[in-house]
Amino acid sequence: MAAPKDLRFTKTHEWLRRDGDVVTIGISDHAQNELGDITYVELPEPGDAVSRNEPFGVVESVKAASDVFAPVDGEVVERNESVVEAPDLVNRSPYEQAWLLKIRLNDPDQVDLLMDAPAYDVYAETAKH
Amino acid sequence: MSESQEPNAAALGEGAGEPLRTTPLRDRHAALGARLVPFAGWEMPVQYAGIMAEHRAVRGAAGLFDLGHMGQVEVSGPDALAYLQAVTTNDVAALAPGKAQYSLLPNERGGVIDDVIVYRRPDGDGYMVVVNASNRDKDVAWLLRHRGLRPDLDVAVEDRSDRTGMIAIQGPKAAAIVGRLTEAKLAAIGDFAWAGGSVAGVPAMIARTGYTGEDGFEFYTARDRVGDLWDALLEAGDDDGLMPVGLGARDTLRLEARMPLYGNELADDIGPLEAGLGWAVKLDKGPFVGRDAIAAMKETGPPRRTVGFRCVERGGSPRSHFPVLAGGREIGRVTSGAMSPTLGHNIGLALIEQDAAGVGKPLAIDIRGRPVAAVQVKTPFYKRARPETASGR
């Protein structure tokens, strides 16, 4: 599926949706498709700090464990308990129900460093093997 | 997102940089939407619809597997039995015509070069040894070297891998699906037996063997006919829920059935007794490679044992090489682990110190630096329900 137009993307296949100084993040449809059946999601707690381009959690599929990277610096304000309880939500609804964290931004300018949806679609298509 | 652990890295690494070998079914896999990955020097499907769906298809209906990467070595001649007795651990003399046995190729130190299936031809004349893809070249070289060491024996050892096609159909509906395509009396082919026949017009050896814990068949054909058989089986099983199954689900299926994977449970420095495969070693059959080393380990008792465990708290899946802890110290390593699609919890096998082994005893698995509680359990993790009657076998 084409990337939703209101999202920004990292080269490591995380997405970000900005709402004021809080952003919601998750992993892309391309990423969940590459991983296959998701069996486990490990996320930081509210209050924890995350750093841009640093791993903040782990998503496991049957075949492998993958780090997920923060698109921006900030502080976790909420994590999605539903996706911790039912990791296969990531496969079923990567851009809606399976958001992972809400983060309070430290520096809004970091959002502009990310790819927009059309750029990400091209990038993800190229990343396929 | 970036993958931080890849299972079977050892198997994947070998032959890196060289062009990947392909089976005759490669383009069919691509057309079926498979994800093709490098495996032991081969380009193979790791999944089609998804590992969970494929795994469940095999447990509930049937799955079709391309095994064209595996190797077949023909052993024939008057001294074929004597030769095989010397290079394998199981008792080949106990193998009746038309039967198959699980066995090991041991090294001199009592470690394992590969695990194999030895089939005796139905006419009693000669044997076929089926070896793992990841060890194929190594095994063939080893078998030929040992042939050379025994000039007294009248035996021919021939690698037929490049001429042989191999696929498997596994699952409770496998026999019904195959039955529609052959005149062969499938009910007369018992577990670990094989017979010649024609399936969908393709001459094949039909073996009731497999690597999933389900009933099913492995077929050996001429390499250029395996595509015809694959197509016919896929079509015949369509209404039964037959799915093509990749290496991903093949691994979770065999793990639930507690079947070893070479490179995980078995290695050059892991002995059969440590791997829990003493039943495939017949020390009293006469001399064979590594016999003394294995006998010595039996005498003293193996220092390590392979145990099954299941995780009893959340924390991710145990995977090969993760440390295993007990009493606050490392007592071994995970050899294989996964979220079990059938059971719905994390399971694994671990090679641990003998003293720590025992069903019911607790363990902890070090998953990314955090100890996750586990308990040792009986294996296999999954055993299929067998019909009450033996159906004429």
PDB file of C-alpha atoms in Angstrom, chain A:
ATOM      1  CA  MET A   1       0.000   0.000   0.000  1.00  0.00           C
ATOM      2  CA  ALA A   2       1.125   3.571  -0.662  1.00  0.00           C
ATOM      3  CA  ALA A   3       2.363   5.470   2.383  1.00  0.00           C
ATOM      4  CA  PRO A   4      -0.264   7.797   3.943  1.00  0.00           C
ATOM      5  CA  LYS A   5       0.371  11.357   2.822  1.00  0.00           C
ATOM      6  CA  ASP A   6       0.308  12.864   6.330  1.00  0.00           C
ATOM      7  CA  LEU A   7       3.240  10.767   7.560  1.00  0.00           C
ATOM      8  CA  ARG A   8       6.990  11.230   7.520  1.00  0.00           C
ATOM      9  CA  PHE A   9       9.432   8.328   7.290  1.00  0.00           C
ATOM     10  CA  THR A  10      12.927   7.251   8.316  1.00  0.00           C
ATOM     11  CA  LYS A  11      15.370   5.273   6.215  1.00  0.00           C
ATOM     12  CA  THR A  12      14.981   2.519   8.828  1.00  0.00           C
ATOM     13  CA  HIS A  13      11.241   2.262   7.997  1.00  0.00           C
ATOM     14  CA  GLU A  14       9.649   3.983  10.982  1.00  0.00           C
ATOM     15  CA  TRP A  15       6.813   6.456  10.407  1.00  0.00           C
ATOM     16  CA  LEU A  16       5.924   9.637  12.300  1.00  0.00           C
ATOM     17  CA  ARG A  17       2.718  11.675  12.481  1.00  0.00           C
ATOM     18  CA  ARG A  18       2.996  15.149  14.025  1.00  0.00           C
ATOM     19  CA  ASP A  19       0.268  16.734  16.114  1.00  0.00           C
ATOM     20  CA  GLY A  20       1.659  19.939  17.635  1.00  0.00           C
ATOM     21  CA  ASP A  21       4.644  19.109  19.787  1.00  0.00           C
ATOM     22  CA  VAL A  22       3.631  15.448  20.156  1.00  0.00           C
ATOM     23  CA  VAL A  23       4.408  12.888  17.461  1.00  0.00           C
ATOM     24  CA  THR A  24       3.037   9.374  17.057  1.00  0.00           C
ATOM     25  CA  ILE A  25       5.436   6.777  15.678  1.00  0.00           C
ATOM     26  CA  GLY A  26       5.233   3.263  14.304  1.00  0.00           C
ATOM     27  CA  ILE A  27       6.753   1.018  11.644  1.00  0.00           C
ATOM     28  CA  SER A  28       5.809   1.147   7.987  1.00  0.00           C
ATOM     29  CA  ASP A  29       3.700  -1.269   5.999  1.00  0.00           C
ATOM     30  CA  HIS A  30       6.827  -2.174   4.052  1.00  0.00           C
ATOM     31  CA  ALA A  31       8.603  -2.982   7.324  1.00  0.00           C
ATOM     32  CA  GLN A  32       5.845  -5.220   8.697  1.00  0.00           C
ATOM     33  CA  ASN A  33       5.630  -6.975   5.368  1.00  0.00           C
ATOM     34  CA  GLU A  34       9.373  -7.632   5.315  1.00  0.00           C
ATOM     35  CA  LEU A  35       9.333  -8.896   8.901  1.00  0.00           C
ATOM     36  CA  GLY A  36       6.374 -11.225   8.491  1.00  0.00           C
ATOM     37  CA  ASP A  37       4.246 -12.423  11.396  1.00  0.00           C
ATOM     38  CA  ILE A  38       5.002 -10.156  14.375  1.00  0.00           C
ATOM     39  CA  THR A  39       5.091 -12.087  17.655  1.00  0.00           C
ATOM     40  CA  TYR A  40       6.494  -9.600  20.178  1.00  0.00           C
ATOM     41  CA  VAL A  41       6.845  -5.862  20.692  1.00  0.00           C
ATOM     42  CA  GLU A  42       9.068  -4.343  23.367  1.00  0.00           C
ATOM     43  CA  LEU A  43       8.634  -0.626  24.104  1.00  0.00           C
ATOM     44  CA  PRO A  44       9.992   1.945  26.581  1.00  0.00           C
ATOM     45  CA  GLU A  45       7.865   3.346  29.415  1.00  0.00           C
ATOM     46  CA  PRO A  46       6.257   6.790  29.567  1.00  0.00           C
ATOM     47  CA  GLY A  47       8.851   9.236  30.882  1.00  0.00           C
ATOM     48  CA  ASP A  48      11.740   7.462  29.139  1.00  0.00           C
ATOM     49  CA  ALA A  49      13.849   9.522  26.768  1.00  0.00           C
ATOM     50  CA  VAL A  50      14.426   8.449  23.174  1.00  0.00           C
ATOM     51  CA  SER A  51      17.173   9.700  20.871  1.00  0.00           C
ATOM     52  CA  ARG A  52      17.039  10.265  17.144  1.00  0.00           C
ATOM     53  CA  ASN A  53      18.485   7.347  15.129  1.00  0.00           C
ATOM     54  CA  GLU A  54      18.930   5.276  18.301  1.00  0.00           C
ATOM     55  CA  PRO A  55      17.014   2.059  18.981  1.00  0.00           C
ATOM     56  CA  PHE A  56      14.098   2.484  21.407  1.00  0.00           C
ATOM     57  CA  GLY A  57      12.513  -0.948  21.205  1.00  0.00           C
ATOM     58  CA  VAL A  58      12.353  -4.317  19.533  1.00  0.00           C
ATOM     59  CA  VAL A  59       9.884  -5.888  17.143  1.00  0.00           C
ATOM     60  CA  GLU A  60      10.144  -9.652  16.758  1.00  0.00           C
ATOM     61  CA  SER A  61       8.794 -11.838  14.019  1.00  0.00           C
ATOM     62  CA  VAL A  62       8.924 -15.616  13.884  1.00  0.00           C
ATOM     63  CA  LYS A  63      12.219 -15.454  12.054  1.00  0.00           C
ATOM     64  CA  ALA A  64      14.074 -12.517  13.583  1.00  0.00           C
ATOM     65  CA  ALA A  65      14.274  -9.705  16.117  1.00  0.00           C
ATOM     66  CA  SER A  66      14.636  -6.164  14.808  1.00  0.00           C
ATOM     67  CA  ASP A  67      15.495  -2.925  16.536  1.00  0.00           C
ATOM     68  CA  VAL A  68      13.218   0.045  15.971  1.00  0.00           C
ATOM     69  CA  PHE A  69      14.782   3.502  15.840  1.00  0.00           C
ATOM     70  CA  ALA A  70      13.505   6.838  17.093  1.00  0.00           C
ATOM     71  CA  PRO A  71      12.899   9.338  14.263  1.00  0.00           C
ATOM     72  CA  VAL A  72      13.375  12.287  16.657  1.00  0.00           C
ATOM     73  CA  ASP A  73      14.688  13.169  20.108  1.00  0.00           C
ATOM     74  CA  GLY A  74      12.024  13.357  22.801  1.00  0.00           C
ATOM     75  CA  GLU A  75      10.258  11.913  25.799  1.00  0.00           C
ATOM     76  CA  VAL A  76       7.749   9.072  25.736  1.00  0.00           C
ATOM     77  CA  VAL A  77       4.316  10.343  26.801  1.00  0.00           C
ATOM     78  CA  GLU A  78       2.328   7.207  25.971  1.00  0.00           C
ATOM     79  CA  ARG A  79       2.918   3.713  24.654  1.00  0.00           C
ATOM     80  CA  ASN A  80       0.400   1.524  22.883  1.00  0.00           C
ATOM     81  CA  GLU A  81      -0.472  -1.268  25.311  1.00  0.00           C
ATOM     82  CA  SER A  82      -2.785  -2.856  22.732  1.00  0.00           C
ATOM     83  CA  VAL A  83       0.123  -3.625  20.443  1.00  0.00           C
ATOM     84  CA  VAL A  84       2.139  -5.079  23.342  1.00  0.00           C
ATOM     85  CA  GLU A  85      -0.804  -7.382  24.131  1.00  0.00           C
ATOM     86  CA  ALA A  86      -1.537  -8.220  20.484  1.00  0.00           C
ATOM     87  CA  PRO A  87       1.674  -7.824  18.437  1.00  0.00           C
ATOM     88  CA  ASP A  88      -0.015  -9.032  15.238  1.00  0.00           C
ATOM     89  CA  LEU A  89      -1.780  -5.657  15.132  1.00  0.00           C
ATOM     90  CA  VAL A  90       1.442  -4.441  13.511  1.00  0.00           C
ATOM     91  CA  ASN A  91       0.729  -6.714  10.555  1.00  0.00           C
ATOM     92  CA  ARG A  92      -2.947  -5.823  10.377  1.00  0.00           C
ATOM     93  CA  SER A  93      -2.873  -2.071  10.902  1.00  0.00           C
ATOM     94  CA  PRO A  94       0.654  -0.649  10.787  1.00  0.00           C
ATOM     95  CA  TYR A  95      -0.407   2.993  10.298  1.00  0.00           C
ATOM     96  CA  GLU A  96      -3.447   3.171  12.593  1.00  0.00           C
ATOM     97  CA  GLN A  97      -4.064   0.681  15.406  1.00  0.00           C
ATOM     98  CA  ALA A  98      -0.432  -0.398  15.690  1.00  0.00           C
ATOM     99  CA  TRP A  99       1.149   2.942  16.512  1.00  0.00           C
ATOM    100  CA  LEU A 100       3.921   2.276  19.021  1.00  0.00           C
ATOM    101  CA  LEU A 101       4.694   5.466  20.959  1.00  0.00           C
ATOM    102  CA  LYS A 102       3.626   9.060  21.409  1.00  0.00           C
ATOM    103  CA  ILE A 103       6.652  11.255  21.949  1.00  0.00           C
ATOM    104  CA  ARG A 104       6.974  14.883  23.063  1.00  0.00           C
ATOM    105  CA  LEU A 105       9.360  16.499  20.595  1.00  0.00           C
ATOM    106  CA  ASN A 106      12.512  18.227  21.771  1.00  0.00           C
ATOM    107  CA  ASP A 107      13.227  19.866  18.420  1.00  0.00           C
ATOM    108  CA  PRO A 108      10.414  20.223  15.853  1.00  0.00           C
ATOM    109  CA  ASP A 109      12.967  20.921  13.119  1.00  0.00           C
ATOM    110  CA  GLN A 110      13.994  17.261  13.242  1.00  0.00           C
ATOM    111  CA  VAL A 111      10.685  16.333  11.609  1.00  0.00           C
ATOM    112  CA  ASP A 112      11.735  18.170   8.451  1.00  0.00           C
ATOM    113  CA  LEU A 113      14.753  15.907   8.130  1.00  0.00           C
ATOM    114  CA  LEU A 114      12.484  12.927   7.420  1.00  0.00           C
ATOM    115  CA  MET A 115      11.217  11.684   4.063  1.00  0.00           C
ATOM    116  CA  ASP A 116       7.716  12.571   2.945  1.00  0.00           C
ATOM    117  CA  ALA A 117       5.344   9.844   1.737  1.00  0.00           C
ATOM    118  CA  PRO A 118       6.120   9.945  -2.012  1.00  0.00           C
ATOM    119  CA  ALA A 119       9.863   9.903  -1.308  1.00  0.00           C
ATOM    120  CA  TYR A 120       9.434   6.995   1.070  1.00  0.00           C
ATOM    121  CA  ASP A 121       7.385   5.000  -1.449  1.00  0.00           C
ATOM    122  CA  VAL A 122      10.261   5.252  -3.913  1.00  0.00           C
ATOM    123  CA  TYR A 123      12.783   4.431  -1.189  1.00  0.00           C
ATOM    124  CA  ALA A 124      10.860   1.365   0.040  1.00  0.00           C
ATOM    125  CA  GLU A 125      10.395   0.073  -3.498  1.00  0.00           C
ATOM    126  CA  THR A 126      14.151   0.320  -4.062  1.00  0.00           C
ATOM    127  CA  ALA A 127      14.852  -1.420  -0.741  1.00  0.00           C
ATOM    128  CA  LYS A 128      12.957  -4.538  -1.852  1.00  0.00           C
ATOM    129  CA  HIS A 129      15.080  -7.453  -2.844  1.00  0.00           C
TER     130      HIS A 129
END
